CSV table of C-alpha atoms in Angstrom, one decimal:
chain,number,residue,atom,x,y,z
E,13,MET,CA,21.3,28.0,1.0
E,14,ARG,CA,19.2,29.1,-1.9
E,15,ARG,CA,15.7,27.6,-1.9
E,16,HIS,CA,14.2,26.3,-5.2
E,17,ASN,CA,10.6,26.3,-6.2
E,18,TYR,CA,11.0,22.8,-7.5
E,19,PRO,CA,12.3,19.7,-5.7
E,20,TYR,CA,15.8,19.4,-7.4
E,21,PRO,CA,17.7,16.3,-6.2
E,22,SER,CA,21.0,16.5,-4.5
E,23,ARG,CA,23.7,14.0,-3.3
E,24,GLU,CA,22.5,14.5,0.3
E,25,SER,CA,18.9,13.8,-0.7
E,26,SER,CA,18.7,11.4,-3.6
E,27,HIS,CA,16.0,9.0,-2.3
E,28,GLY,CA,13.4,10.4,-4.6
E,29,THR,CA,15.7,10.3,-7.6
E,30,LYS,CA,16.4,6.6,-7.0
E,31,CYS,CA,12.7,5.9,-6.8
E,32,ALA,CA,12.0,7.8,-10.0
E,33,GLY,CA,14.7,5.9,-11.8
E,34,ILE,CA,13.1,2.6,-11.0
E,35,VAL,CA,9.8,3.7,-12.5
E,36,ALA,CA,10.7,5.8,-15.5
E,37,ALA,CA,14.4,6.1,-16.3
E,38,ALA,CA,14.8,6.7,-20.0
E,39,ALA,CA,15.5,3.8,-22.4
E,40,ASN,CA,19.1,3.7,-23.8
E,41,ASN,CA,20.1,6.5,-21.4
E,42,GLY,CA,23.8,5.4,-21.5
E,43,ARG,CA,24.2,6.0,-17.7
E,44,CYS,CA,22.2,3.4,-15.8
E,45,GLY,CA,19.4,0.9,-16.0
E,46,VAL,CA,16.2,1.5,-17.9
E,47,GLY,CA,13.0,2.3,-16.0
E,48,ILE,CA,10.2,-0.3,-15.9
E,49,ALA,CA,7.8,2.1,-17.6
E,50,PHE,CA,10.3,4.1,-19.6
E,51,ASN,CA,7.5,5.8,-21.6
E,52,ALA,CA,6.0,7.2,-18.4
E,53,ARG,CA,6.5,10.8,-17.3
E,54,PHE,CA,7.5,11.4,-13.7
E,55,GLY,CA,7.0,14.5,-11.5
E,56,ALA,CA,8.2,15.1,-7.9
E,57,ILE,CA,6.2,16.7,-5.1
E,58,ARG,CA,8.4,17.9,-2.2
E,59,ILE,CA,7.0,17.8,1.3
E,60,ASN,CA,8.5,17.6,4.8
E,61,LEU,CA,7.5,14.4,6.6
E,62,ALA,CA,6.8,16.6,9.6
E,63,ALA,CA,4.6,18.9,7.6
E,64,HIS,CA,1.1,19.8,8.7
E,65,ALA,CA,-1.7,17.5,7.6
E,66,ALA,CA,-3.0,20.1,5.2
E,67,THR,CA,0.3,20.1,3.3
E,68,LYS,CA,0.3,16.3,3.0
E,69,ALA,CA,-3.3,16.3,1.9
E,70,ALA,CA,-2.5,18.9,-0.7
E,71,ALA,CA,0.3,16.8,-2.0
E,72,LEU,CA,-1.9,13.6,-2.3
E,73,LYS,CA,-4.5,15.4,-4.3
E,74,TYR,CA,-2.2,17.7,-6.4
E,75,GLN,CA,-3.2,17.7,-10.0
E,76,ASN,CA,-5.1,14.4,-9.5
E,77,ASN,CA,-6.8,14.6,-12.9
E,78,TYR,CA,-3.4,14.7,-14.5
E,79,ILE,CA,-1.4,12.4,-12.3
E,80,HIS,CA,-2.3,8.7,-12.5
E,81,ILE,CA,-0.1,7.1,-9.9
E,82,TYR,CA,1.2,8.5,-6.6
E,83,SER,CA,4.2,6.5,-5.6
E,84,SER,CA,5.0,7.0,-1.9
E,85,SER,CA,8.2,5.6,-0.4
E,86,TRP,CA,7.6,7.3,2.9
E,87,GLY,CA,5.5,6.9,6.0
E,88,PRO,CA,5.6,6.9,9.8
E,89,GLU,CA,8.8,6.1,11.8
E,90,ASP,CA,9.9,2.4,11.5
E,91,ASP,CA,10.7,2.2,15.2
E,92,GLY,CA,8.2,-0.3,16.5
E,93,GLN,CA,6.7,2.4,18.8
E,94,SER,CA,4.9,4.9,16.6
E,95,PHE,CA,1.2,4.6,15.9
E,96,VAL,CA,-0.2,7.7,14.3
E,97,SER,CA,-3.7,7.9,12.8
E,98,LEU,CA,-4.5,9.7,9.6
E,99,SER,CA,-5.8,13.2,9.9
E,100,ASP,CA,-9.2,14.0,8.6
E,101,LYS,CA,-7.6,16.0,5.8
E,102,VAL,CA,-5.3,13.3,4.6
E,103,ARG,CA,-8.0,10.6,4.9
E,104,ALA,CA,-10.3,12.8,2.8
E,105,ALA,CA,-7.6,13.4,0.2
E,106,LEU,CA,-7.1,9.7,-0.3
E,107,GLU,CA,-10.8,9.1,-0.6
E,108,THR,CA,-11.4,12.0,-2.9
E,109,GLY,CA,-8.5,10.9,-5.1
E,110,ALA,CA,-9.7,7.3,-5.4
E,111,LYS,CA,-13.3,8.3,-6.1
E,112,SER,CA,-12.8,11.3,-8.4
E,113,GLY,CA,-9.1,11.4,-9.5
E,114,ARG,CA,-8.2,10.7,-13.1
E,115,ASN,CA,-11.5,12.1,-14.2
E,116,GLY,CA,-13.4,9.6,-12.2
E,117,LEU,CA,-11.3,6.5,-12.7
E,118,GLY,CA,-9.5,7.0,-9.5
E,119,SER,CA,-6.0,8.0,-8.4
E,120,ILE,CA,-3.7,5.0,-7.6
E,121,PHE,CA,-1.8,5.3,-4.4
E,122,VAL,CA,1.1,3.0,-4.0
E,123,TRP,CA,2.7,2.9,-0.6
E,124,ALA,CA,5.9,1.3,0.8
E,125,ALA,CA,5.2,-1.0,3.7
E,126,GLY,CA,8.1,0.1,5.8
E,127,ASN,CA,11.6,-1.1,6.8
E,128,GLY,CA,11.2,-1.6,10.5
E,129,GLY,CA,11.7,-5.4,10.7
E,130,PRO,CA,14.8,-5.2,12.8
E,131,ASP,CA,12.9,-3.2,15.4
E,132,PHE,CA,9.8,-5.5,15.3
E,133,ASP,CA,7.8,-2.7,13.8
E,134,SER,CA,4.5,-3.8,12.2
E,135,CYS,CA,3.0,-2.0,9.2
E,136,ALA,CA,-0.4,-2.7,10.9
E,137,ALA,CA,0.4,0.5,12.8
E,138,ASP,CA,0.9,2.4,9.5
E,139,ALA,CA,-2.2,4.5,9.0
E,140,TYR,CA,-1.4,5.1,5.3
E,141,LEU,CA,-1.4,1.4,4.6
E,142,ASN,CA,-4.5,0.9,6.6
E,143,SER,CA,-6.5,3.0,4.2
E,144,ILE,CA,-8.6,1.0,1.7
E,145,TYR,CA,-7.4,3.5,-1.0
E,146,THR,CA,-3.7,2.6,-0.9
E,147,ILE,CA,-1.8,-0.4,-2.2
E,148,GLY,CA,0.8,-1.6,0.3
E,149,ILE,CA,4.0,-3.0,-1.2
E,150,THR,CA,6.8,-4.9,0.5
E,151,GLY,CA,10.0,-6.3,-1.0
E,152,VAL,CA,11.9,-9.6,-1.2
E,153,SER,CA,15.5,-10.4,-2.0
E,154,GLN,CA,16.7,-11.5,-5.5
E,155,SER,CA,16.4,-15.1,-4.3
E,156,GLY,CA,12.9,-14.6,-3.1
E,157,GLN,CA,13.7,-14.6,0.6
E,158,ARG,CA,12.2,-12.3,3.1
E,159,PRO,CA,14.8,-9.6,3.9
E,160,ALA,CA,15.5,-8.4,7.4
E,161,PHE,CA,13.9,-5.0,6.7
E,162,ALA,CA,10.4,-6.5,5.9
E,163,GLU,CA,7.5,-5.8,8.2
E,164,HIS,CA,4.4,-8.0,8.5
E,165,CYS,CA,0.8,-6.9,8.4
E,166,ALA,CA,-2.6,-7.9,6.9
E,167,ASN,CA,-2.6,-4.7,4.7
E,168,ILE,CA,0.4,-5.7,2.6
E,169,PHE,CA,-1.2,-6.2,-0.8
E,170,ALA,CA,1.7,-7.5,-2.9
E,171,THR,CA,5.5,-7.9,-3.2
E,172,THR,CA,8.2,-6.8,-5.6
E,173,PHE,CA,12.0,-7.0,-5.3
E,174,GLY,CA,13.6,-4.7,-2.8
E,175,ASP,CA,17.2,-5.9,-2.6
E,176,ALA,CA,20.2,-4.4,-4.4
E,177,VAL,CA,18.1,-2.6,-7.0
E,178,VAL,CA,19.9,-0.8,-9.9
E,179,THR,CA,18.7,2.7,-10.4
E,180,THR,CA,19.6,6.3,-11.1
E,181,ASP,CA,21.3,8.4,-8.4
E,182,ALA,CA,21.9,12.1,-8.0
E,183,ASP,CA,24.3,14.0,-10.3
E,184,GLY,CA,23.6,11.6,-13.2
E,185,SER,CA,25.3,8.6,-11.5
E,186,CYS,CA,24.1,5.1,-11.0
E,187,THR,CA,23.8,2.8,-8.0
E,188,ASN,CA,23.2,-1.0,-7.5
E,189,GLN,CA,22.6,-0.8,-3.8
E,190,PHE,CA,19.1,0.8,-3.4
E,191,GLU,CA,17.0,-1.5,-1.2
E,192,GLY,CA,14.1,-1.7,1.1
E,193,SER,CA,10.4,-1.2,0.6
E,194,SER,CA,11.3,2.2,-0.7
E,195,ALA,CA,12.7,0.4,-3.8
E,196,ALA,CA,9.9,-2.1,-3.9
E,197,ALA,CA,7.0,0.5,-4.1
E,198,PRO,CA,8.3,2.3,-7.2
E,199,MET,CA,8.8,-1.1,-8.8
E,200,ALA,CA,5.1,-1.8,-8.3
E,201,SER,CA,4.3,1.7,-9.6
E,202,GLY,CA,6.2,1.0,-12.8
E,203,MET,CA,4.3,-2.2,-13.4
E,204,ILE,CA,1.0,-0.5,-12.8
E,205,ALA,CA,2.1,2.3,-15.2
E,206,LEU,CA,2.7,-0.5,-17.9
E,207,ALA,CA,-0.8,-1.8,-17.2
E,208,LEU,CA,-2.3,1.7,-17.7
E,209,GLU,CA,-0.3,2.0,-20.9
E,210,ALA,CA,-2.0,-1.1,-22.1
E,211,ASN,CA,-5.4,0.0,-20.9
E,212,LEU,CA,-5.9,3.6,-19.8
E,213,SER,CA,-9.5,2.9,-18.8
E,214,LEU,CA,-8.6,0.8,-15.7
E,215,THR,CA,-10.1,2.1,-12.5
E,216,TRP,CA,-8.2,2.1,-9.2
E,217,ARG,CA,-10.1,-1.0,-8.1
E,218,ASP,CA,-9.4,-2.7,-11.5
E,219,VAL,CA,-5.7,-2.2,-10.7
E,220,MET,CA,-6.1,-3.9,-7.3
E,221,HIS,CA,-8.0,-6.8,-8.9
E,222,LEU,CA,-5.3,-7.1,-11.7
E,223,ILE,CA,-2.5,-7.3,-9.1
E,224,ALA,CA,-4.4,-10.0,-7.1
E,225,VAL,CA,-5.2,-12.3,-10.1
E,226,THR,CA,-1.7,-12.0,-11.8
E,227,ALA,CA,0.6,-12.0,-8.8
E,228,ARG,CA,2.6,-15.2,-8.3
E,229,PRO,CA,2.1,-16.8,-4.9
E,230,MET,CA,5.3,-17.3,-2.9
E,231,LYS,CA,6.4,-19.9,-0.4
E,232,ALA,CA,5.3,-17.9,2.7
E,233,GLU,CA,6.1,-19.2,6.2
E,234,ILE,CA,2.4,-18.9,6.9
E,235,PHE,CA,-0.3,-18.5,4.3
E,236,GLN,CA,-4.0,-19.1,3.9
E,237,LEU,CA,-6.1,-20.2,1.0
E,238,ASN,CA,-9.0,-17.8,1.1
E,239,LYS,CA,-12.6,-18.4,-0.1
E,240,ARG,CA,-11.8,-17.0,-3.5
E,241,GLY,CA,-8.9,-19.5,-3.9
E,242,PHE,CA,-6.0,-17.0,-3.5
E,243,ARG,CA,-3.0,-17.8,-1.4
E,244,VAL,CA,-2.5,-14.8,0.9
E,245,SER,CA,-0.1,-14.0,3.7
E,246,SER,CA,0.8,-11.1,6.0
E,247,THR,CA,4.4,-11.3,4.7
E,248,TYR,CA,3.8,-11.2,0.9
E,249,GLY,CA,0.2,-10.3,0.4
E,250,PHE,CA,-1.1,-11.9,-2.8
E,251,GLY,CA,2.5,-12.6,-3.9
E,252,LEU,CA,5.2,-11.4,-6.3
E,253,MET,CA,3.9,-9.0,-8.9
E,254,ASP,CA,4.3,-10.0,-12.5
E,255,GLY,CA,4.3,-7.0,-14.9
E,256,GLY,CA,4.0,-9.2,-18.0
E,257,ARG,CA,1.0,-11.0,-16.8
E,258,MET,CA,-0.6,-7.7,-15.7
E,259,VAL,CA,-0.1,-6.1,-19.1
E,260,GLU,CA,-1.6,-9.1,-20.9
E,261,ALA,CA,-4.6,-9.2,-18.5
E,262,ALA,CA,-5.1,-5.4,-18.7
E,263,ARG,CA,-5.5,-5.4,-22.5
E,264,GLU,CA,-8.7,-7.4,-22.3
E,265,TRP,CA,-9.8,-6.4,-18.8
E,266,LYS,CA,-13.5,-5.8,-18.1
E,267,SER,CA,-14.0,-3.2,-15.3
E,268,VAL,CA,-15.3,-4.5,-12.0
E,269,ALA,CA,-18.7,-3.5,-10.8
E,270,PRO,CA,-19.0,-0.2,-8.8
E,271,MET,CA,-17.9,-0.3,-5.2
E,272,ARG,CA,-20.6,-0.6,-2.6
E,273,THR,CA,-20.0,0.0,1.1
E,274,CYS,CA,-21.7,-1.1,4.2
E,275,SER,CA,-20.9,0.0,7.8
E,276,MET,CA,-22.1,-1.1,11.2
E,277,ARG,CA,-21.3,-0.2,14.8
E,278,GLN,CA,-21.0,-2.1,18.0
E,279,PHE,CA,-19.5,-0.8,21.2
E,280,GLY,CA,-19.6,-1.0,24.9
E,281,TYR,CA,-17.6,-4.2,25.4
E,282,GLU,CA,-15.3,-4.7,28.4
E,283,VAL,CA,-12.8,-7.3,29.4
E,284,THR,CA,-10.7,-7.6,32.6
E,285,TYR,CA,-7.1,-8.4,31.6
E,286,SER,CA,-5.4,-11.7,32.4
E,287,ASN,CA,-2.9,-13.8,30.6
E,288,GLU,CA,-5.6,-15.7,28.8
E,289,SER,CA,-8.3,-13.0,28.4
E,290,MET,CA,-10.0,-12.9,25.0
E,291,LEU,CA,-13.0,-11.0,23.8
E,292,VAL,CA,-14.9,-12.2,20.8
E,293,VAL,CA,-17.2,-9.7,19.0
E,294,THR,CA,-19.5,-11.0,16.3
E,295,MET,CA,-20.7,-8.5,13.8
E,296,SER,CA,-23.3,-9.0,11.0
E,297,GLY,CA,-25.4,-6.8,8.9
E,298,CYS,CA,-26.0,-5.3,5.4
E,299,ALA,CA,-28.5,-8.0,4.5
E,300,SER,CA,-31.7,-6.0,5.0
E,301,SER,CA,-32.3,-5.7,1.2
E,302,PRO,CA,-30.9,-6.9,-2.0
E,303,SER,CA,-29.5,-3.4,-2.7
E,304,ASN,CA,-26.9,-3.6,0.1
E,305,GLU,CA,-26.5,-7.3,0.8
E,306,VAL,CA,-22.9,-8.3,1.0
E,307,ASN,CA,-22.0,-11.3,-1.1
E,308,PHE,CA,-18.3,-10.5,-1.9
E,309,ILE,CA,-15.9,-8.6,0.2
E,310,GLU,CA,-12.9,-6.8,-1.2
E,311,GLN,CA,-11.7,-4.9,1.8
E,312,VAL,CA,-12.7,-4.4,5.4
E,313,GLU,CA,-11.8,-1.3,7.4
E,314,LEU,CA,-12.2,-1.7,11.2
E,315,THR,CA,-12.2,1.4,13.5
E,316,VAL,CA,-11.5,0.5,17.1
E,317,SER,CA,-11.4,2.8,20.1
E,318,LEU,CA,-10.1,1.2,23.2
E,319,ARG,CA,-8.2,1.6,26.4
E,320,ALA,CA,-5.6,-0.9,27.6
E,321,ASN,CA,-3.4,-0.9,30.7
E,322,GLU,CA,-0.3,-2.3,29.1
E,323,ARG,CA,1.0,-1.0,25.7
E,324,GLY,CA,2.0,-3.8,23.3
E,325,LYS,CA,0.1,-6.6,25.0
E,326,LEU,CA,-3.0,-6.4,22.8
E,327,GLU,CA,-3.7,-8.5,19.7
E,328,LEU,CA,-6.6,-7.9,17.3
E,329,TYR,CA,-7.8,-10.5,14.8
E,330,LEU,CA,-10.5,-10.4,12.2
E,331,THR,CA,-12.1,-13.6,11.0
E,332,SER,CA,-14.3,-13.7,7.9
E,333,PRO,CA,-17.5,-15.7,7.6
E,334,SER,CA,-15.5,-18.3,5.5
E,335,GLY,CA,-12.9,-18.6,8.2
E,336,THR,CA,-10.0,-16.5,6.8
E,337,VAL,CA,-8.1,-15.0,9.8
E,338,SER,CA,-6.3,-11.7,9.6
E,339,LEU,CA,-4.0,-10.5,12.3
E,340,LEU,CA,-4.8,-6.8,12.4
E,341,LEU,CA,-2.6,-5.8,15.3
E,342,PRO,CA,0.2,-8.0,16.7
E,343,VAL,CA,1.8,-7.8,20.1
E,344,SER,CA,5.0,-5.8,20.2
């Protein structure tokens, strides 16, 4: 087979074509549905999912002053067993993109939350979604119900539709059967592209704030009202994204203050396992001076190193000072 220098689509590998069509299929194309952001320009980066970390890192920072949004409908195996951490190279690529991509405004990394629901997979084990620099997106059916493919985790940021989506297919054809979080993520990318079309000065954190304040809360099985007044859940995140509301808000949006970070370490804990064993670790800090005192929290990244005798029998929870509880790692 002749190898191409560019990632041309084929009938055997049309996944990326379908994703691209959702975002930016041309208006009045006479073949299929219109893309959400039909004025956007779309490029493809071909990588093998088994590629070395350096290859993935290079893809995630490729032309990051020119590319605004990296829409990723891929990730680790949805088998309920895989738990792979990010390499230092990939982690650095995401951080570098968010901090210096788009000439300092920050690259926007949209990530599909995965389709491992039938295998009881949890996107809590997806290291890409666990990065504070990515926006995790899941999907719902056309009636707003949670589909079988959907995974649950605290790092799902928002929801779009992911059931029977109409989009372009290979060879210029059309399909109305594209589904899963692979379809939901480019739908989010398209709405973000519309927001950037309305206000190209939005930072990567502005985009996250826009999604949070304009998403429509859904009737989740379990949700919490956090201290800021948002309904949040591990099924739908902040809720169903609303492109129209995002564009309207983006036009008059005032950028959020620069991000500040604070880190702390605690270690050396031990617990003997039993059916009711629970270890509570209280952490506080970052209040030594007004310059680094924490008054508002956007995201928390918890790094845990531990040993356990039985795989799948451990749960991790994080409770905020105001009482919001996040399940970081469910039993499997």
